[in-house]
Every structure is written in structure tokens, then in C-alpha cells.
Coordinates of C-alpha atoms in Angstrom, one line a residue:
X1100 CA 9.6 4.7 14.4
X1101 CA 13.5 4.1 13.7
X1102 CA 15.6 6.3 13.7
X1103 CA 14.9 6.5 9.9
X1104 CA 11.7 7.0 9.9
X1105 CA 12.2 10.2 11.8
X1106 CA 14.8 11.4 9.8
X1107 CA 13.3 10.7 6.5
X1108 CA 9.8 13.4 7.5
X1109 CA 12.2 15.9 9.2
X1110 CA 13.6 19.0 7.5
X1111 CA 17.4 19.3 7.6
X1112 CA 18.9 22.9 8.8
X1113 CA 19.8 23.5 5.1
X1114 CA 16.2 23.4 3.9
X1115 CA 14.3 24.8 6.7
X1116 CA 16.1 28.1 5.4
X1117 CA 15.0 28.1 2.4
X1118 CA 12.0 29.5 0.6
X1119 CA 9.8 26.3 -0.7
X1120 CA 7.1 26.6 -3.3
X1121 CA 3.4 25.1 -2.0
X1122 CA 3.7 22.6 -5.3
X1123 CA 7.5 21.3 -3.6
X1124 CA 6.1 21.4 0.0
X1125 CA 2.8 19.0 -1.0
X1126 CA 5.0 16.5 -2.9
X1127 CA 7.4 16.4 -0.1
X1128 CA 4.3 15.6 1.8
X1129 CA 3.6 13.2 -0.7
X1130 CA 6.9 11.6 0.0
X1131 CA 6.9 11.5 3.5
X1132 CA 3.4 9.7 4.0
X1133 CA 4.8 7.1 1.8
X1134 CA 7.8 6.4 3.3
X1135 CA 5.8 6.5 6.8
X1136 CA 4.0 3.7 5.6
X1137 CA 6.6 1.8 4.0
X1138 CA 9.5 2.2 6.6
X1139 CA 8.6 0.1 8.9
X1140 CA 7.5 -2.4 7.1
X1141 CA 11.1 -2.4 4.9
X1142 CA 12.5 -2.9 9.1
X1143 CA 10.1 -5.8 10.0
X1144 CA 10.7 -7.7 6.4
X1145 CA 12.9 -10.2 7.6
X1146 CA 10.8 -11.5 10.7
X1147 CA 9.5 -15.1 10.2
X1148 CA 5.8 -15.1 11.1
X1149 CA 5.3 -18.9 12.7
X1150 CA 2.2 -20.5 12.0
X1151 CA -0.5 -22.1 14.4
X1152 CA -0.4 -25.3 13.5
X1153 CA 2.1 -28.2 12.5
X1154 CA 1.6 -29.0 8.8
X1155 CA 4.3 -30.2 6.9
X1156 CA 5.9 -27.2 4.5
X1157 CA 6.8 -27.5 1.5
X1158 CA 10.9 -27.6 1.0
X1159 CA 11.8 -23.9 0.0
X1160 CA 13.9 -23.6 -2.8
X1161 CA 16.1 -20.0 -2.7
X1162 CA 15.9 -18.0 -6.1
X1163 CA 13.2 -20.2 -6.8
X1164 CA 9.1 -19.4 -6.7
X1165 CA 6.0 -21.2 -6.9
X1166 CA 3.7 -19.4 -9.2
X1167 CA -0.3 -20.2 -8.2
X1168 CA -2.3 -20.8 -11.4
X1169 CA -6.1 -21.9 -11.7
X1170 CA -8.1 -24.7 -12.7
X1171 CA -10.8 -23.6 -15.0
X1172 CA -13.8 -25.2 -13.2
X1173 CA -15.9 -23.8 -10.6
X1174 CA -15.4 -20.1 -9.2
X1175 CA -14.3 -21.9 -5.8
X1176 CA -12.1 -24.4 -7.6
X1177 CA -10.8 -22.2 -9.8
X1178 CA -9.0 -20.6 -6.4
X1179 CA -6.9 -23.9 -6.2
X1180 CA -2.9 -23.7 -6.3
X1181 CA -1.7 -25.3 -9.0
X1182 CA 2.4 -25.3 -8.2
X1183 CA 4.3 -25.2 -11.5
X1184 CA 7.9 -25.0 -11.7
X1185 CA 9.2 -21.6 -13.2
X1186 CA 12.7 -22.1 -12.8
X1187 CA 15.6 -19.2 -12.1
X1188 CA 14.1 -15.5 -11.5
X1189 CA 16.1 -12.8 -11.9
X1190 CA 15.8 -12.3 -8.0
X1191 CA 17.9 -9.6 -6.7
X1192 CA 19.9 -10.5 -3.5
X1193 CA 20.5 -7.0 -2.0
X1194 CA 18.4 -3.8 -2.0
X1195 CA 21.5 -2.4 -4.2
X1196 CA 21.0 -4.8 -6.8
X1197 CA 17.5 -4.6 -6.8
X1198 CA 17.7 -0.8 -7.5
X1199 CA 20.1 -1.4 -10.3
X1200 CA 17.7 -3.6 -11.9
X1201 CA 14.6 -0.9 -11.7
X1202 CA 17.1 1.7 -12.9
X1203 CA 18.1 -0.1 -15.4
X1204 CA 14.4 -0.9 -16.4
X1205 CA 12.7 2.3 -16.1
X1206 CA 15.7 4.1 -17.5
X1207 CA 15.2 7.6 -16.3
X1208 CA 15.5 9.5 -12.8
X1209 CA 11.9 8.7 -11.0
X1210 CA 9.2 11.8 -10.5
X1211 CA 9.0 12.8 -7.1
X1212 CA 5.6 12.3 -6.2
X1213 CA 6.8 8.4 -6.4
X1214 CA 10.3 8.1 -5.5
X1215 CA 9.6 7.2 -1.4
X1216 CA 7.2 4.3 -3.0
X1217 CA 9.4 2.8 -4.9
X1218 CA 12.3 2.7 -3.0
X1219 CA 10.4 1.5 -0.2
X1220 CA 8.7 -1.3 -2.5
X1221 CA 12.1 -2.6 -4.0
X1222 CA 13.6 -2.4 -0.2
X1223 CA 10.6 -4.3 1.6
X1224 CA 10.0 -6.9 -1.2
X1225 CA 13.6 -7.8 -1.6
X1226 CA 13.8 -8.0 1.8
X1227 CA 10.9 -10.4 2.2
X1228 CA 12.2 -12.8 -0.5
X1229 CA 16.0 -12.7 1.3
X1230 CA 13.8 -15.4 3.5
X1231 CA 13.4 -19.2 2.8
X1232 CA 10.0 -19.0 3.6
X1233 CA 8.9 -16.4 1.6
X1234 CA 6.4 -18.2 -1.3
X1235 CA 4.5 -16.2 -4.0
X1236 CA 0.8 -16.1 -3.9
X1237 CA -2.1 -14.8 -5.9
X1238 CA -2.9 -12.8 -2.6
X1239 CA 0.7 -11.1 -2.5
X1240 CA 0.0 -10.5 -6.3
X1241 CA -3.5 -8.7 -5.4
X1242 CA -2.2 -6.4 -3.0
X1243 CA 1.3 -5.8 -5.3
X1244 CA -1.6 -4.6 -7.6
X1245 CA -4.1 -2.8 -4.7
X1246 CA -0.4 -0.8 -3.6
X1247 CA 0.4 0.4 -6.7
X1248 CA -3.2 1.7 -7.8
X1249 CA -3.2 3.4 -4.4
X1250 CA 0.2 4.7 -4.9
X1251 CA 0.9 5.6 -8.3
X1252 CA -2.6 7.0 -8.7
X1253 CA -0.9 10.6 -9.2
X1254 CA 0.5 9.6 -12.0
X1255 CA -0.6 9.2 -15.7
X1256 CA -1.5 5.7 -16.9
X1257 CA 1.2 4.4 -19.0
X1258 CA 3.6 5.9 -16.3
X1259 CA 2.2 3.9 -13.5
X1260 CA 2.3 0.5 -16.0
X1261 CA 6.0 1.6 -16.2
X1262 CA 6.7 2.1 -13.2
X1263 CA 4.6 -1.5 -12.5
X1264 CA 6.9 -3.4 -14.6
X1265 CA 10.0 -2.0 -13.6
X1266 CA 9.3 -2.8 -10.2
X1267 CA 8.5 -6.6 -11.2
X1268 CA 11.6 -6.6 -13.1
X1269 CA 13.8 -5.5 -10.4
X1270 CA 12.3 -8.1 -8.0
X1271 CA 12.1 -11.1 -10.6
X1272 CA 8.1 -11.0 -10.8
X1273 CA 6.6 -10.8 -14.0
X1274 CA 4.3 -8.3 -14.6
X1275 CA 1.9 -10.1 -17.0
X1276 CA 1.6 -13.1 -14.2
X1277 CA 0.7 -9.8 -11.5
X1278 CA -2.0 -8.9 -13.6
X1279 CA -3.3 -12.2 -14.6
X1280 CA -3.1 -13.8 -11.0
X1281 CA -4.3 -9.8 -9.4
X1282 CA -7.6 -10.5 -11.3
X1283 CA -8.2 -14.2 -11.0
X1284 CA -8.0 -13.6 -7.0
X1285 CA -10.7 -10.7 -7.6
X1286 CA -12.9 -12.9 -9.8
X1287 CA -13.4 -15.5 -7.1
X1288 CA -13.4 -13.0 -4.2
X1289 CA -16.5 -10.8 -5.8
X1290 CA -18.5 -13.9 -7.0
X1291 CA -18.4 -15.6 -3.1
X1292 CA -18.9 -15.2 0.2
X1293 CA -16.6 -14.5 3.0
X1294 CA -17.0 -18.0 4.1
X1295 CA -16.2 -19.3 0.3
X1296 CA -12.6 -17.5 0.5
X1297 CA -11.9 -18.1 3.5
X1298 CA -12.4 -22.2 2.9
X1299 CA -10.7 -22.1 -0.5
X1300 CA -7.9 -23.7 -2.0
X1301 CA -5.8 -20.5 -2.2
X1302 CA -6.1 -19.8 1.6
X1303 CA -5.6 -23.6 2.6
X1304 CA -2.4 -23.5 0.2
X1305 CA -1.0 -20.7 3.5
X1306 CA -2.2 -22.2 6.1
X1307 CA -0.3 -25.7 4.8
X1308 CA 2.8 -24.1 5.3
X1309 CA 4.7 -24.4 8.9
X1310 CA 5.8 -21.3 8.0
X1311 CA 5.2 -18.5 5.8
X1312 CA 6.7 -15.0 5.2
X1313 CA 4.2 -12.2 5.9
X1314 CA 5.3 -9.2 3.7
X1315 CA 3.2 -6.0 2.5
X1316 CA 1.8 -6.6 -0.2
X1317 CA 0.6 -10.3 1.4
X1318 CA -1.2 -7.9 3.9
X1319 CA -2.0 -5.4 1.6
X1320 CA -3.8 -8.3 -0.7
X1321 CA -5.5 -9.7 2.8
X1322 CA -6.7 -6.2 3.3
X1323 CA -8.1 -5.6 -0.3
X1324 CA -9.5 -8.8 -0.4
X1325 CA -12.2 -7.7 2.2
X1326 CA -14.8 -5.2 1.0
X1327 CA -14.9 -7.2 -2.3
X1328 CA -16.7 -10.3 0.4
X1329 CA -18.4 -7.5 2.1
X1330 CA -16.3 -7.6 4.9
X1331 CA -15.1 -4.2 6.4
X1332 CA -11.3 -4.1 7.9
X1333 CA -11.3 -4.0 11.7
X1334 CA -9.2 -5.9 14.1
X1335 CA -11.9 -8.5 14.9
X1336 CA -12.0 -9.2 10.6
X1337 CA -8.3 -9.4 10.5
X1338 CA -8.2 -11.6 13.5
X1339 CA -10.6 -13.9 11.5
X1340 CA -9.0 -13.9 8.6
X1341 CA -5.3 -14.0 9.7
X1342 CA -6.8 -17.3 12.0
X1343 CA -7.9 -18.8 8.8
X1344 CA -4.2 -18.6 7.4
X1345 CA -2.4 -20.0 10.2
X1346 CA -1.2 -16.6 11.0
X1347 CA -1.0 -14.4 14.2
X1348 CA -3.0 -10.9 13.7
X1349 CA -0.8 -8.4 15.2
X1350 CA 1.8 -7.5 12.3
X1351 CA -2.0 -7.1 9.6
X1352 CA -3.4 -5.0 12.4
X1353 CA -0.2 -2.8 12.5
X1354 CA -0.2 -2.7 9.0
X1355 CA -4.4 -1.9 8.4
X1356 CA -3.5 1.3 10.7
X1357 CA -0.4 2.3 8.6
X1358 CA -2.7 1.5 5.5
X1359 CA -5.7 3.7 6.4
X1360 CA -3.9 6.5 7.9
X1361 CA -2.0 7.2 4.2
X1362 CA -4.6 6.8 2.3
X1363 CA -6.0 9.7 4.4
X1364 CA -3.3 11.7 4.2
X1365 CA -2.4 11.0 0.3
X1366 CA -6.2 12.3 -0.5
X1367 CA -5.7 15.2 1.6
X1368 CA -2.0 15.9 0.0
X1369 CA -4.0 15.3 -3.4
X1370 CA -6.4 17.9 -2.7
X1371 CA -4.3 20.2 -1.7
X1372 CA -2.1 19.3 -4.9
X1373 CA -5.4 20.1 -7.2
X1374 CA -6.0 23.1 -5.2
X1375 CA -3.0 24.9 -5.5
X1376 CA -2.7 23.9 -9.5
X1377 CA -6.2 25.4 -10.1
X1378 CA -5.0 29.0 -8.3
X1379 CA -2.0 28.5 -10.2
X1380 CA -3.8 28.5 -13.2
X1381 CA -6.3 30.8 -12.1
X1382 CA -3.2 33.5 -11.6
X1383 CA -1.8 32.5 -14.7
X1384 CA -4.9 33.4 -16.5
X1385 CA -5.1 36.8 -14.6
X1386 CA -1.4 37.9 -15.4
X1387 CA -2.2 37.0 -18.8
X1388 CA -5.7 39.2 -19.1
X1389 CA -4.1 41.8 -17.7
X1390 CA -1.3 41.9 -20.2
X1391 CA -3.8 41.5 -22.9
X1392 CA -5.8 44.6 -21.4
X1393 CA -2.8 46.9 -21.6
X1394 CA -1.9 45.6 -25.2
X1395 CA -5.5 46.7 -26.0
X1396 CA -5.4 49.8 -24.3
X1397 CA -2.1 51.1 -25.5
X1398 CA -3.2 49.9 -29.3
X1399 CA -6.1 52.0 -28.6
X1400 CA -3.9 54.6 -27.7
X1401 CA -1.5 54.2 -30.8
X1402 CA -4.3 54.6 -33.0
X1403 CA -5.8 57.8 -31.6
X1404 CA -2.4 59.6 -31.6
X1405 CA -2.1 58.4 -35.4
X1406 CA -5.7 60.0 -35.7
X1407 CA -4.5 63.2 -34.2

């Protein structure tokens, strides 16, 4: 890890002196898994992955995306790219401005069981999309949406859709295209084969590219994509996959580890989370039986004195 990295999961002098509730020590835990995942990920965001072959690309257009949409034939051909023009985004051009933006959107200081996660979102996708190459796909929108189920899944509901939309807002994505595209890719993937994604429009569309900017949520998509084909993630699938994209397997490898490794850790840290919020309770509940004991007992004792 960078330098970073380290520093982001270790305790400073000041705080390893002070006294830290279990509830504060399991979201810092929280915290630090995500930004463990995310970190390097933020550093790697401006590599340009090169493909394997020597197809034309299309001319890349900066503060300009090509949205994917779907024909509404066949399940397969309903996976084809469709490029329409969507003009100017609100596309941020530094991590500052792109923080603005979600401030400005969500409009209130963010919990702490998601602050690491969206800062590292707004850093890695703005950083991704500070390259030429970097083209929107129904795959990056699938794992945008796979990320923040897995991530904001502490959270209530309409919080996580906030905090969904804010994020799109700060990075020029709209939301309502997310969903739509998120679900369209998820359609077609459960209704084929492995071999029916692999050979469809929406993968072709890629591997056309000469070059094509790999970011997280691309991989994250790749990744989520599989067990709805009935494909489990391993290096062997990933090499597949990545071959049938015109992309070299080593950054989606890295990336599956990070992936699997917090997901672990986030159920444990939930767990533990639940755990300590029942015994909370559980004390709570105690104290308070105990305090309506001695209110019984000393009414009882009131009265027999007034007997007396």
C-alpha cells in the first residue's frame, strides 16, 4: 500500500490514548476496510489499460460521454450499444470540485459508517474520467450499482438512494440512466449464457476500442456480472472474460482479491455492529428493570409506613 493507505488504518498518538466506545471502534473498522479497498484503486485511476488488438477507437470527446442504450428486440440484441449524443455533463475536473458538487447535493456532513466510501468513489471515478479514454458503459453502470448495494448496505434505504444520486451528481452521471442501464445489463446477463455475454454487442462495443479506461466500478460490473451467468470469480474466469474485452487480467485479479477480502471484513464488522447494539440494548433494558424494581419496592414501602 502507499503511504496513504497505511496511514489512513493506523491510529495517531492522540487517539491511541483515548478511551473508544466498541460502537466508534467497529465503524472505524468500517472505515478502514473501505478505504483499503478503494485506495489503491483512487492511485491506479489514471493508468491506461492498452488493448490486445488494433481496432480503430472511437475519437474521445473530453466532458463528453457516450451513454449505451438498447434496442428493444431480442434479449441478446437488446445488449447492443446504441451511441447517442448527451451533450455537456456536469463533469468535475478535480477531486476538489467533485466533492463540492456531492456536498452541495447531499447537503449535510456524511454518517460515518460511509464517509471512506464516498470519498474514495468521488476520488477514483473522477480520476478515471480525467482520461481520454475513459467511455461510459452499461457494465461500469452495473458495478456503480453492485458497489453501492455492497457499500451503503448499513444504511437505511432512502439514505443510500441519496447518497446514490449525490454521487452521480458530483461525477455528471445521472442517476435515473444508472438504474435504467444497471438493470438492462442484469436482464440480459440472467436470461443467457456465459457464452451469450461474452459474444454480445455490449462486450464487442469494449473490445472495439484501441483503448479503454479500466476503472472500479468497470471491474466491479465485470465481477458482478458473473454469478448471474453462473460463472464463479477466479483468476482463470477473469482471464476469460478480461480476454473477451481486449483487456489484460492483472489490474481485475487485483481488484476481485480487494473485492472479496471487504466484503468479508464488512460482514464481520456488521456482525459485530449488531452484536454490540443488541447487548446495548439488552443493558439498557436491565438498568431500566432495575429502576422500575426499586420504584416498586420503595412505593411498597411508602405505603406500609402510611399504614403504620
Amino acid at each position: 500500500f502507499s503511504h496513504s493507505a497505511r496511514t489512513a488504518v493506523a491510529p495517531s498518538p492522540v487517539d491511541r490514548g483515548k478511551q473508544i466506545s466498541p460502537v466508534q471502534r467497529a465503524a472505524d473498522m468500517f472505515r478502514q476496510v473501505t478505504s483499503l479497498l478503494l485506495f489503491s484503486n483512487a492511485a491506479l485511476a489514471l493508468q491506461v489499460v492498452p488493448m490486445k488488438h488494433t481496432a480503430a477507437a472511437a475519437p474521445a470527446t473530453r466532458g463528453r460521454f457516450e451513454l449505451v442504450s438498447a434496442a428493444p428486440s431480442s434479449a441478446l440484441s437488446r445488449c447492443a450499444p446504441v451511441r447517442l449524443a448527451v451533450g455537456e455533463l456536469n463533469r468535475p475536473s478535480t477531486v476538489g470540485e467533485a466533492k463540492d458538487a456531492f456536498q452541495k447535493a447531499y447537503g449535510r456532513p456524511v454518517g460515518p459508517m460511509s464517509q471512506s466510501f464516498v470519498s474514495e468513489m468521488l476520488s477514483s471515478i473522477t480520476l478515471a474520467m480525467a482520461s481520454p479514454n475513459f467511455q461510459y458503459t452499461r457494465v461500469f453502470a452495473f458495478g456503480f450499482q453492485a458497489l453501492c448495494d455492497n457499500f451503503l448496505n448499513g444504511v437505511g434505504e432512502d439514505e443510500k438512494a441519496n447518497l446514490k444520486e449525490s454521487l452521480c451528481k458530483a461525477v455528471g452521471l445521472d442517476v435515473k440512466q444508472i438504474d435504467a442501464d444497471a438493470e438492462t445489463l442484469k436482464e440480459q446477463a440472467s436470461a443467457g449464457t456465459e457464452e451469450d455475454l461474452l459474444a454480445s454487442d455490449e462486450f464487442k462495443s469494449i473490445a472495439e476500442q484501441r483503448l479503454f479506461k479500466y476503472s472500479y466500478p468497470f471491474g466491479a460490473g465485470m465481477l458482478s456480472l458473473m454469478p448471474l451467468v453462473d460463472v464463479e470469480p477466479s483468476e482463470e474466469s477473469i482471464t476469460r472474460w478480461t480476454a473477451a474485452v481486449g483487456l489484460r487480467p492483472e489490474r481485475l485479479i487485483k481488484d476481485w482479491r480487494f473485492f472479496e477480502n471487504a466484503i468479508e471484513k464488512l460482514a464481520e464488522v456488521r456482525q459485530m455492529m449488531m452484536e454490540m447494539q443488541a447487548a446495548a440494548k439488552r443493558k439498557e433494558a436491565s438498568k431500566l428493570k432495575a429502576e422500575a424494581e426499586r420504584a416498586a419496592a420503595e412505593a411498597a414501602e411508602a405505603e406500609s409506613e402510611a399504614e403504620a
